[in-house]
């Protein structure tokens, strides 16, 4: 009987020996159709690959020009659950974020630094990143829609984004 393979060994084998089209074909044959990311989501650098378990995060735009009563339970938290979600990353996990508009960066160099320290596998973002040069220098794998110079931190007026849910 063959000993079970660890997640670390399995993911290393997938990363080293397979590519997206083959994985998609296998999933199709297993009945799991349309398992690809949207075409707009691409690696920050072409040679970046990510393999691991997903840690999904839901982002949302938050508008500061409303009353305190209408902001909900996360209204007093400048980034919502973002820092909790980031700190909750386990080794080999992928931070997967979606939900907000494309007006803000969902990820940046400081988040990449923390995620790398936690030994996360990478980040997949249905949106933009900032500090792209710093992320590339860290060699932290990111799949994203593009780069943006806009901030994601709270502003005095207007809107910002928050993580409103995480698994």
PDB file of N, CA and C in Angstrom, residues 48-146:
ATOM      1  N   UNK A  48       5.303  33.406 -12.761  1.00  0.00           N
ATOM      2  CA  UNK A  48       4.710  33.158 -11.447  1.00  0.00           C
ATOM      3  C   UNK A  48       3.640  32.082 -11.560  1.00  0.00           C
ATOM      4  N   UNK A  49       3.719  31.090 -10.676  1.00  0.00           N
ATOM      5  CA  UNK A  49       2.736  30.015 -10.621  1.00  0.00           C
ATOM      6  C   UNK A  49       2.297  29.864  -9.176  1.00  0.00           C
ATOM      7  N   UNK A  50       1.019  29.530  -8.991  1.00  0.00           N
ATOM      8  CA  UNK A  50       0.481  29.369  -7.643  1.00  0.00           C
ATOM      9  C   UNK A  50      -0.247  28.036  -7.563  1.00  0.00           C
ATOM     10  N   UNK A  51       0.074  27.259  -6.553  1.00  0.00           N
ATOM     11  CA  UNK A  51      -0.615  26.010  -6.266  1.00  0.00           C
ATOM     12  C   UNK A  51      -0.816  25.951  -4.763  1.00  0.00           C
ATOM     13  N   UNK A  52      -2.048  25.674  -4.321  1.00  0.00           N
ATOM     14  CA  UNK A  52      -2.313  25.563  -2.890  1.00  0.00           C
ATOM     15  C   UNK A  52      -3.801  25.537  -2.616  1.00  0.00           C
ATOM     16  N   UNK A  53      -4.151  25.594  -1.379  1.00  0.00           N
ATOM     17  CA  UNK A  53      -5.564  25.646  -0.961  1.00  0.00           C
ATOM     18  C   UNK A  53      -6.000  27.110  -0.892  1.00  0.00           C
ATOM     19  N   UNK A  54      -7.234  27.359  -1.287  1.00  0.00           N
ATOM     20  CA  UNK A  54      -7.757  28.724  -1.305  1.00  0.00           C
ATOM     21  C   UNK A  54      -8.234  29.170   0.071  1.00  0.00           C
ATOM     22  N   UNK A  55      -7.972  30.434   0.392  1.00  0.00           N
ATOM     23  CA  UNK A  55      -8.566  31.104   1.540  1.00  0.00           C
ATOM     24  C   UNK A  55      -9.367  32.268   0.971  1.00  0.00           C
ATOM     25  N   UNK A  56     -10.680  32.047   0.676  1.00  0.00           N
ATOM     26  CA  UNK A  56     -11.470  33.080   0.000  1.00  0.00           C
ATOM     27  C   UNK A  56     -11.807  34.267   0.891  1.00  0.00           C
ATOM     28  N   UNK A  57     -11.792  35.435   0.266  1.00  0.00           N
ATOM     29  CA  UNK A  57     -12.077  36.695   0.950  1.00  0.00           C
ATOM     30  C   UNK A  57     -13.029  37.506   0.075  1.00  0.00           C
ATOM     31  N   UNK A  58     -14.066  38.063   0.677  1.00  0.00           N
ATOM     32  CA  UNK A  58     -15.002  38.922  -0.039  1.00  0.00           C
ATOM     33  C   UNK A  58     -14.720  40.372   0.320  1.00  0.00           C
ATOM     34  N   UNK A  59     -14.457  41.175  -0.699  1.00  0.00           N
ATOM     35  CA  UNK A  59     -14.189  42.608  -0.517  1.00  0.00           C
ATOM     36  C   UNK A  59     -15.446  43.393  -0.881  1.00  0.00           C
ATOM     37  N   UNK A  60     -15.552  44.603  -0.383  1.00  0.00           N
ATOM     38  CA  UNK A  60     -16.671  45.473  -0.742  1.00  0.00           C
ATOM     39  C   UNK A  60     -16.249  46.929  -0.635  1.00  0.00           C
ATOM     40  N   UNK A  61     -16.824  47.765  -1.467  1.00  0.00           N
ATOM     41  CA  UNK A  61     -16.625  49.202  -1.352  1.00  0.00           C
ATOM     42  C   UNK A  61     -17.418  49.699  -0.151  1.00  0.00           C
ATOM     43  N   UNK A  62     -16.832  50.626   0.576  1.00  0.00           N
ATOM     44  CA  UNK A  62     -17.489  51.214   1.735  1.00  0.00           C
ATOM     45  C   UNK A  62     -17.491  52.717   1.526  1.00  0.00           C
ATOM     46  N   UNK A  63     -18.619  53.346   1.787  1.00  0.00           N
ATOM     47  CA  UNK A  63     -18.755  54.779   1.569  1.00  0.00           C
ATOM     48  C   UNK A  63     -18.731  55.495   2.914  1.00  0.00           C
ATOM     49  N   UNK A  64     -17.795  56.432   3.068  1.00  0.00           N
ATOM     50  CA  UNK A  64     -17.610  57.137   4.335  1.00  0.00           C
ATOM     51  C   UNK A  64     -18.624  58.246   4.583  1.00  0.00           C
ATOM     52  N   UNK A  65     -19.361  58.637   3.558  1.00  0.00           N
ATOM     53  CA  UNK A  65     -20.238  59.793   3.713  1.00  0.00           C
ATOM     54  C   UNK A  65     -21.634  59.402   4.189  1.00  0.00           C
ATOM     55  N   UNK A  66     -21.742  58.315   4.942  1.00  0.00           N
ATOM     56  CA  UNK A  66     -23.021  57.892   5.499  1.00  0.00           C
ATOM     57  C   UNK A  66     -22.929  57.958   7.021  1.00  0.00           C
ATOM     58  N   UNK A  67     -24.066  57.845   7.683  1.00  0.00           N
ATOM     59  CA  UNK A  67     -24.063  57.931   9.143  1.00  0.00           C
ATOM     60  C   UNK A  67     -23.438  56.686   9.758  1.00  0.00           C
ATOM     61  N   UNK A  68     -22.990  56.828  10.999  1.00  0.00           N
ATOM     62  CA  UNK A  68     -22.402  55.698  11.712  1.00  0.00           C
ATOM     63  C   UNK A  68     -23.377  54.536  11.827  1.00  0.00           C
ATOM     64  N   UNK A  69     -24.664  54.828  11.913  1.00  0.00           N
ATOM     65  CA  UNK A  69     -25.664  53.781  12.072  1.00  0.00           C
ATOM     66  C   UNK A  69     -25.794  52.904  10.826  1.00  0.00           C
ATOM     67  N   UNK A  70     -25.479  53.433   9.655  1.00  0.00           N
ATOM     68  CA  UNK A  70     -25.677  52.664   8.429  1.00  0.00           C
ATOM     69  C   UNK A  70     -24.455  51.872   7.991  1.00  0.00           C
ATOM     70  N   UNK A  71     -23.356  51.977   8.725  1.00  0.00           N
ATOM     71  CA  UNK A  71     -22.119  51.303   8.310  1.00  0.00           C
ATOM     72  C   UNK A  71     -22.064  49.837   8.701  1.00  0.00           C
ATOM     73  N   UNK A  72     -22.892  49.400   9.607  1.00  0.00           N
ATOM     74  CA  UNK A  72     -22.869  48.010  10.021  1.00  0.00           C
ATOM     75  C   UNK A  72     -21.789  47.735  11.045  1.00  0.00           C
ATOM     76  N   UNK A  73     -21.657  46.463  11.428  1.00  0.00           N
ATOM     77  CA  UNK A  73     -20.737  46.115  12.514  1.00  0.00           C
ATOM     78  C   UNK A  73     -19.258  46.320  12.174  1.00  0.00           C
ATOM     79  N   UNK A  74     -18.916  46.379  10.900  1.00  0.00           N
ATOM     80  CA  UNK A  74     -17.513  46.566  10.525  1.00  0.00           C
ATOM     81  C   UNK A  74     -17.173  48.025  10.279  1.00  0.00           C
ATOM     82  N   UNK A  75     -18.140  48.922  10.432  1.00  0.00           N
ATOM     83  CA  UNK A  75     -17.956  50.328  10.113  1.00  0.00           C
ATOM     84  C   UNK A  75     -16.837  51.023  10.850  1.00  0.00           C
ATOM     85  N   UNK A  76     -16.568  50.592  12.053  1.00  0.00           N
ATOM     86  CA  UNK A  76     -15.512  51.232  12.845  1.00  0.00           C
ATOM     87  C   UNK A  76     -14.140  50.594  12.608  1.00  0.00           C
ATOM     88  N   UNK A  77     -14.095  49.565  11.786  1.00  0.00           N
ATOM     89  CA  UNK A  77     -12.823  48.907  11.480  1.00  0.00           C
ATOM     90  C   UNK A  77     -12.354  49.402  10.118  1.00  0.00           C
ATOM     91  N   UNK A  78     -11.266  50.181  10.050  1.00  0.00           N
ATOM     92  CA  UNK A  78     -10.866  50.822   8.795  1.00  0.00           C
ATOM     93  C   UNK A  78     -10.712  49.872   7.613  1.00  0.00           C
ATOM     94  N   UNK A  79     -10.276  48.644   7.843  1.00  0.00           N
ATOM     95  CA  UNK A  79     -10.094  47.693   6.749  1.00  0.00           C
ATOM     96  C   UNK A  79     -11.017  46.488   6.881  1.00  0.00           C
ATOM     97  N   UNK A  80     -12.034  46.604   7.735  1.00  0.00           N
ATOM     98  CA  UNK A  80     -12.918  45.468   7.932  1.00  0.00           C
ATOM     99  C   UNK A  80     -12.134  44.300   8.503  1.00  0.00           C
ATOM    100  N   UNK A  81     -12.282  43.138   7.890  1.00  0.00           N
ATOM    101  CA  UNK A  81     -11.616  41.923   8.359  1.00  0.00           C
ATOM    102  C   UNK A  81     -10.308  41.632   7.618  1.00  0.00           C
ATOM    103  N   UNK A  82      -9.824  42.603   6.830  1.00  0.00           N
ATOM    104  CA  UNK A  82      -8.656  42.354   5.986  1.00  0.00           C
ATOM    105  C   UNK A  82      -7.438  41.897   6.788  1.00  0.00           C
ATOM    106  N   UNK A  83      -7.103  42.585   7.871  1.00  0.00           N
ATOM    107  CA  UNK A  83      -5.919  42.219   8.641  1.00  0.00           C
ATOM    108  C   UNK A  83      -6.114  40.871   9.332  1.00  0.00           C
ATOM    109  N   UNK A  84      -7.333  40.601   9.793  1.00  0.00           N
ATOM    110  CA  UNK A  84      -7.617  39.285  10.377  1.00  0.00           C
ATOM    111  C   UNK A  84      -7.453  38.188   9.338  1.00  0.00           C
ATOM    112  N   UNK A  85      -7.996  38.428   8.136  1.00  0.00           N
ATOM    113  CA  UNK A  85      -7.888  37.431   7.065  1.00  0.00           C
ATOM    114  C   UNK A  85      -6.428  37.207   6.698  1.00  0.00           C
ATOM    115  N   UNK A  86      -5.689  38.275   6.548  1.00  0.00           N
ATOM    116  CA  UNK A  86      -4.268  38.161   6.195  1.00  0.00           C
ATOM    117  C   UNK A  86      -3.500  37.378   7.258  1.00  0.00           C
ATOM    118  N   UNK A  87      -3.726  37.707   8.531  1.00  0.00           N
ATOM    119  CA  UNK A  87      -3.031  37.018   9.617  1.00  0.00           C
ATOM    120  C   UNK A  87      -3.468  35.564   9.763  1.00  0.00           C
ATOM    121  N   UNK A  88      -4.617  35.227   9.197  1.00  0.00           N
ATOM    122  CA  UNK A  88      -5.137  33.861   9.282  1.00  0.00           C
ATOM    123  C   UNK A  88      -4.580  32.932   8.199  1.00  0.00           C
ATOM    124  N   UNK A  89      -3.824  33.485   7.254  1.00  0.00           N
ATOM    125  CA  UNK A  89      -3.262  32.647   6.192  1.00  0.00           C
ATOM    126  C   UNK A  89      -2.370  31.560   6.785  1.00  0.00           C
ATOM    127  N   UNK A  90      -2.560  30.352   6.278  1.00  0.00           N
ATOM    128  CA  UNK A  90      -1.750  29.208   6.701  1.00  0.00           C
ATOM    129  C   UNK A  90      -0.685  28.928   5.648  1.00  0.00           C
ATOM    130  N   UNK A  91       0.387  28.240   6.018  1.00  0.00           N
ATOM    131  CA  UNK A  91       1.399  27.867   5.029  1.00  0.00           C
ATOM    132  C   UNK A  91       0.760  27.116   3.849  1.00  0.00           C
ATOM    133  N   UNK A  92       1.124  27.545   2.646  1.00  0.00           N
ATOM    134  CA  UNK A  92       0.610  26.898   1.438  1.00  0.00           C
ATOM    135  C   UNK A  92      -0.749  27.386   0.973  1.00  0.00           C
ATOM    136  N   UNK A  93      -1.398  28.284   1.722  1.00  0.00           N
ATOM    137  CA  UNK A  93      -2.708  28.787   1.310  1.00  0.00           C
ATOM    138  C   UNK A  93      -2.567  29.943   0.329  1.00  0.00           C
ATOM    139  N   UNK A  94      -3.630  30.144  -0.438  1.00  0.00           N
ATOM    140  CA  UNK A  94      -3.701  31.230  -1.420  1.00  0.00           C
ATOM    141  C   UNK A  94      -4.795  32.192  -0.987  1.00  0.00           C
ATOM    142  N   UNK A  95      -4.454  33.447  -0.838  1.00  0.00           N
ATOM    143  CA  UNK A  95      -5.420  34.507  -0.529  1.00  0.00           C
ATOM    144  C   UNK A  95      -6.169  34.795  -1.833  1.00  0.00           C
ATOM    145  N   UNK A  96      -7.475  34.527  -1.865  1.00  0.00           N
ATOM    146  CA  UNK A  96      -8.285  34.715  -3.073  1.00  0.00           C
ATOM    147  C   UNK A  96      -9.328  35.778  -2.771  1.00  0.00           C
ATOM    148  N   UNK A  97      -9.226  36.952  -3.429  1.00  0.00           N
ATOM    149  CA  UNK A  97     -10.098  38.083  -3.118  1.00  0.00           C
ATOM    150  C   UNK A  97     -10.907  38.513  -4.337  1.00  0.00           C
ATOM    151  N   UNK A  98     -12.181  38.819  -4.094  1.00  0.00           N
ATOM    152  CA  UNK A  98     -13.072  39.328  -5.128  1.00  0.00           C
ATOM    153  C   UNK A  98     -14.158  40.163  -4.457  1.00  0.00           C
ATOM    154  N   UNK A  99     -14.958  40.859  -5.247  1.00  0.00           N
ATOM    155  CA  UNK A  99     -16.139  41.516  -4.716  1.00  0.00           C
ATOM    156  C   UNK A  99     -16.183  43.021  -4.813  1.00  0.00           C
ATOM    157  N   UNK A 100     -15.054  43.698  -4.744  1.00  0.00           N
ATOM    158  CA  UNK A 100     -15.101  45.162  -4.765  1.00  0.00           C
ATOM    159  C   UNK A 100     -15.024  45.676  -6.200  1.00  0.00           C
ATOM    160  N   UNK A 101     -15.184  46.984  -6.330  1.00  0.00           N
ATOM    161  CA  UNK A 101     -15.036  47.612  -7.642  1.00  0.00           C
ATOM    162  C   UNK A 101     -13.556  47.609  -8.020  1.00  0.00           C
ATOM    163  N   UNK A 102     -13.278  48.068  -9.217  1.00  0.00           N
ATOM    164  CA  UNK A 102     -11.894  48.158  -9.672  1.00  0.00           C
ATOM    165  C   UNK A 102     -11.286  49.530  -9.367  1.00  0.00           C
ATOM    166  N   UNK A 103     -11.854  50.240  -8.395  1.00  0.00           N
ATOM    167  CA  UNK A 103     -11.359  51.565  -8.031  1.00  0.00           C
ATOM    168  C   UNK A 103     -10.221  51.541  -7.027  1.00  0.00           C
ATOM    169  N   UNK A 104      -9.926  50.387  -6.461  1.00  0.00           N
ATOM    170  CA  UNK A 104      -8.963  50.287  -5.384  1.00  0.00           C
ATOM    171  C   UNK A 104      -8.027  49.121  -5.607  1.00  0.00           C
ATOM    172  N   UNK A 105      -6.867  49.205  -5.021  1.00  0.00           N
ATOM    173  CA  UNK A 105      -5.936  48.080  -5.015  1.00  0.00           C
ATOM    174  C   UNK A 105      -6.358  47.117  -3.910  1.00  0.00           C
ATOM    175  N   UNK A 106      -6.448  45.838  -4.236  1.00  0.00           N
ATOM    176  CA  UNK A 106      -6.825  44.820  -3.256  1.00  0.00           C
ATOM    177  C   UNK A 106      -5.615  44.262  -2.503  1.00  0.00           C
ATOM    178  N   UNK A 107      -4.418  44.587  -2.976  1.00  0.00           N
ATOM    179  CA  UNK A 107      -3.215  43.940  -2.449  1.00  0.00           C
ATOM    180  C   UNK A 107      -2.031  44.861  -2.685  1.00  0.00           C
ATOM    181  N   UNK A 108      -1.014  44.718  -1.889  1.00  0.00           N
ATOM    182  CA  UNK A 108       0.185  45.525  -2.074  1.00  0.00           C
ATOM    183  C   UNK A 108       1.403  44.861  -1.468  1.00  0.00           C
ATOM    184  N   UNK A 109       2.506  45.604  -1.455  1.00  0.00           N
ATOM    185  CA  UNK A 109       3.781  45.058  -0.993  1.00  0.00           C
ATOM    186  C   UNK A 109       3.742  44.645   0.479  1.00  0.00           C
ATOM    187  N   UNK A 110       3.111  45.455   1.331  1.00  0.00           N
ATOM    188  CA  UNK A 110       3.074  45.106   2.756  1.00  0.00           C
ATOM    189  C   UNK A 110       2.276  43.822   2.989  1.00  0.00           C
ATOM    190  N   UNK A 111       1.167  43.652   2.284  1.00  0.00           N
ATOM    191  CA  UNK A 111       0.398  42.421   2.418  1.00  0.00           C
ATOM    192  C   UNK A 111       1.197  41.234   1.892  1.00  0.00           C
ATOM    193  N   UNK A 112       1.917  41.434   0.788  1.00  0.00           N
ATOM    194  CA  UNK A 112       2.757  40.360   0.244  1.00  0.00           C
ATOM    195  C   UNK A 112       3.863  39.983   1.228  1.00  0.00           C
ATOM    196  N   UNK A 113       4.447  40.980   1.880  1.00  0.00           N
ATOM    197  CA  UNK A 113       5.497  40.720   2.862  1.00  0.00           C
ATOM    198  C   UNK A 113       4.957  39.866   3.997  1.00  0.00           C
ATOM    199  N   UNK A 114       3.779  40.227   4.509  1.00  0.00           N
ATOM    200  CA  UNK A 114       3.171  39.460   5.608  1.00  0.00           C
ATOM    201  C   UNK A 114       2.816  38.049   5.143  1.00  0.00           C
ATOM    202  N   UNK A 115       2.197  37.942   3.970  1.00  0.00           N
ATOM    203  CA  UNK A 115       1.799  36.631   3.456  1.00  0.00           C
ATOM    204  C   UNK A 115       3.021  35.742   3.225  1.00  0.00           C
ATOM    205  N   UNK A 116       4.088  36.311   2.719  1.00  0.00           N
ATOM    206  CA  UNK A 116       5.317  35.535   2.495  1.00  0.00           C
ATOM    207  C   UNK A 116       5.897  35.069   3.834  1.00  0.00           C
ATOM    208  N   UNK A 117       5.882  35.952   4.828  1.00  0.00           N
ATOM    209  CA  UNK A 117       6.353  35.583   6.165  1.00  0.00           C
ATOM    210  C   UNK A 117       5.546  34.402   6.717  1.00  0.00           C
ATOM    211  N   UNK A 118       4.246  34.373   6.431  1.00  0.00           N
ATOM    212  CA  UNK A 118       3.370  33.298   6.893  1.00  0.00           C
ATOM    213  C   UNK A 118       3.472  32.055   6.005  1.00  0.00           C
ATOM    214  N   UNK A 119       4.316  32.136   4.964  1.00  0.00           N
ATOM    215  CA  UNK A 119       4.557  31.049   4.006  1.00  0.00           C
ATOM    216  C   UNK A 119       3.317  30.707   3.179  1.00  0.00           C
ATOM    217  N   UNK A 120       2.505  31.739   2.885  1.00  0.00           N
ATOM    218  CA  UNK A 120       1.367  31.552   1.976  1.00  0.00           C
ATOM    219  C   UNK A 120       1.909  31.253   0.576  1.00  0.00           C
ATOM    220  N   UNK A 121       1.088  30.593  -0.242  1.00  0.00           N
ATOM    221  CA  UNK A 121       1.516  30.209  -1.596  1.00  0.00           C
ATOM    222  C   UNK A 121       1.411  31.363  -2.585  1.00  0.00           C
ATOM    223  N   UNK A 122       0.540  32.331  -2.318  1.00  0.00           N
ATOM    224  CA  UNK A 122       0.361  33.452  -3.243  1.00  0.00           C
ATOM    225  C   UNK A 122      -0.971  34.122  -3.024  1.00  0.00           C
ATOM    226  N   UNK A 123      -1.324  35.000  -3.968  1.00  0.00           N
ATOM    227  CA  UNK A 123      -2.602  35.721  -3.914  1.00  0.00           C
ATOM    228  C   UNK A 123      -3.219  35.736  -5.304  1.00  0.00           C
ATOM    229  N   UNK A 124      -4.516  35.503  -5.350  1.00  0.00           N
ATOM    230  CA  UNK A 124      -5.279  35.625  -6.597  1.00  0.00           C
ATOM    231  C   UNK A 124      -6.322  36.701  -6.344  1.00  0.00           C
ATOM    232  N   UNK A 125      -6.279  37.743  -7.172  1.00  0.00           N
ATOM    233  CA  UNK A 125      -7.080  38.935  -6.918  1.00  0.00           C
ATOM    234  C   UNK A 125      -7.919  39.286  -8.131  1.00  0.00           C
ATOM    235  N   UNK A 126      -9.219  39.361  -7.934  1.00  0.00           N
ATOM    236  CA  UNK A 126     -10.099  39.813  -8.998  1.00  0.00           C
ATOM    237  C   UNK A 126     -10.125  41.336  -8.931  1.00  0.00           C
ATOM    238  N   UNK A 127      -8.967  41.915  -9.191  1.00  0.00           N
ATOM    239  CA  UNK A 127      -8.793  43.353  -9.100  1.00  0.00           C
ATOM    240  C   UNK A 127      -7.328  43.704  -9.270  1.00  0.00           C
ATOM    241  N   UNK A 128      -6.957  44.855  -8.744  1.00  0.00           N
ATOM    242  CA  UNK A 128      -5.629  45.401  -8.955  1.00  0.00           C
ATOM    243  C   UNK A 128      -4.743  45.283  -7.720  1.00  0.00           C
ATOM    244  N   UNK A 129      -3.429  45.411  -7.948  1.00  0.00           N
ATOM    245  CA  UNK A 129      -2.463  45.527  -6.862  1.00  0.00           C
ATOM    246  C   UNK A 129      -1.764  46.871  -6.972  1.00  0.00           C
ATOM    247  N   UNK A 130      -1.176  47.312  -5.889  1.00  0.00           N
ATOM    248  CA  UNK A 130      -0.293  48.473  -5.897  1.00  0.00           C
ATOM    249  C   UNK A 130       1.086  47.980  -5.492  1.00  0.00           C
ATOM    250  N   UNK A 131       2.083  48.803  -5.610  1.00  0.00           N
ATOM    251  CA  UNK A 131       3.452  48.446  -5.216  1.00  0.00           C
ATOM    252  C   UNK A 131       3.969  47.233  -5.986  1.00  0.00           C
ATOM    253  N   UNK A 132       3.647  47.157  -7.272  1.00  0.00           N
ATOM    254  CA  UNK A 132       3.991  45.981  -8.075  1.00  0.00           C
ATOM    255  C   UNK A 132       5.491  45.696  -8.079  1.00  0.00           C
ATOM    256  N   UNK A 133       6.317  46.732  -8.153  1.00  0.00           N
ATOM    257  CA  UNK A 133       7.769  46.504  -8.155  1.00  0.00           C
ATOM    258  C   UNK A 133       8.226  45.853  -6.856  1.00  0.00           C
ATOM    259  N   UNK A 134       7.675  46.270  -5.741  1.00  0.00           N
ATOM    260  CA  UNK A 134       8.020  45.672  -4.454  1.00  0.00           C
ATOM    261  C   UNK A 134       7.568  44.229  -4.350  1.00  0.00           C
ATOM    262  N   UNK A 135       6.379  43.939  -4.880  1.00  0.00           N
ATOM    263  CA  UNK A 135       5.873  42.558  -4.869  1.00  0.00           C
ATOM    264  C   UNK A 135       6.774  41.681  -5.732  1.00  0.00           C
ATOM    265  N   UNK A 136       7.162  42.193  -6.900  1.00  0.00           N
ATOM    266  CA  UNK A 136       8.058  41.426  -7.769  1.00  0.00           C
ATOM    267  C   UNK A 136       9.404  41.180  -7.090  1.00  0.00           C
ATOM    268  N   UNK A 137       9.922  42.188  -6.383  1.00  0.00           N
ATOM    269  CA  UNK A 137      11.205  42.028  -5.697  1.00  0.00           C
ATOM    270  C   UNK A 137      11.121  40.955  -4.607  1.00  0.00           C
ATOM    271  N   UNK A 138       9.952  40.808  -4.003  1.00  0.00           N
ATOM    272  CA  UNK A 138       9.748  39.771  -2.987  1.00  0.00           C
ATOM    273  C   UNK A 138       9.611  38.385  -3.623  1.00  0.00           C
ATOM    274  N   UNK A 139       9.345  38.370  -4.923  1.00  0.00           N
ATOM    275  CA  UNK A 139       9.074  37.127  -5.654  1.00  0.00           C
ATOM    276  C   UNK A 139       7.888  36.389  -5.041  1.00  0.00           C
ATOM    277  N   UNK A 140       6.865  37.169  -4.661  1.00  0.00           N
ATOM    278  CA  UNK A 140       5.639  36.588  -4.108  1.00  0.00           C
ATOM    279  C   UNK A 140       4.623  36.465  -5.239  1.00  0.00           C
ATOM    280  N   UNK A 141       4.168  35.245  -5.537  1.00  0.00           N
ATOM    281  CA  UNK A 141       3.279  35.045  -6.691  1.00  0.00           C
ATOM    282  C   UNK A 141       1.917  35.706  -6.508  1.00  0.00           C
ATOM    283  N   UNK A 142       1.543  36.525  -7.479  1.00  0.00           N
ATOM    284  CA  UNK A 142       0.234  37.175  -7.506  1.00  0.00           C
ATOM    285  C   UNK A 142      -0.373  36.993  -8.887  1.00  0.00           C
ATOM    286  N   UNK A 143      -1.654  36.636  -8.922  1.00  0.00           N
ATOM    287  CA  UNK A 143      -2.440  36.681 -10.146  1.00  0.00           C
ATOM    288  C   UNK A 143      -3.433  37.809  -9.953  1.00  0.00           C
ATOM    289  N   UNK A 144      -3.585  38.679 -10.942  1.00  0.00           N
ATOM    290  CA  UNK A 144      -4.341  39.915 -10.768  1.00  0.00           C
ATOM    291  C   UNK A 144      -4.818  40.447 -12.109  1.00  0.00           C
ATOM    292  N   UNK A 145      -5.643  41.500 -12.045  1.00  0.00           N
ATOM    293  CA  UNK A 145      -6.104  42.144 -13.278  1.00  0.00           C
ATOM    294  C   UNK A 145      -5.159  43.218 -13.767  1.00  0.00           C
ATOM    295  N   UNK A 146      -4.374  43.794 -12.893  1.00  0.00           N
ATOM    296  CA  UNK A 146      -3.456  44.849 -13.303  1.00  0.00           C
ATOM    297  C   UNK A 146      -2.924  45.589 -12.097  1.00  0.00           C
TER     298      UNK A 146
END
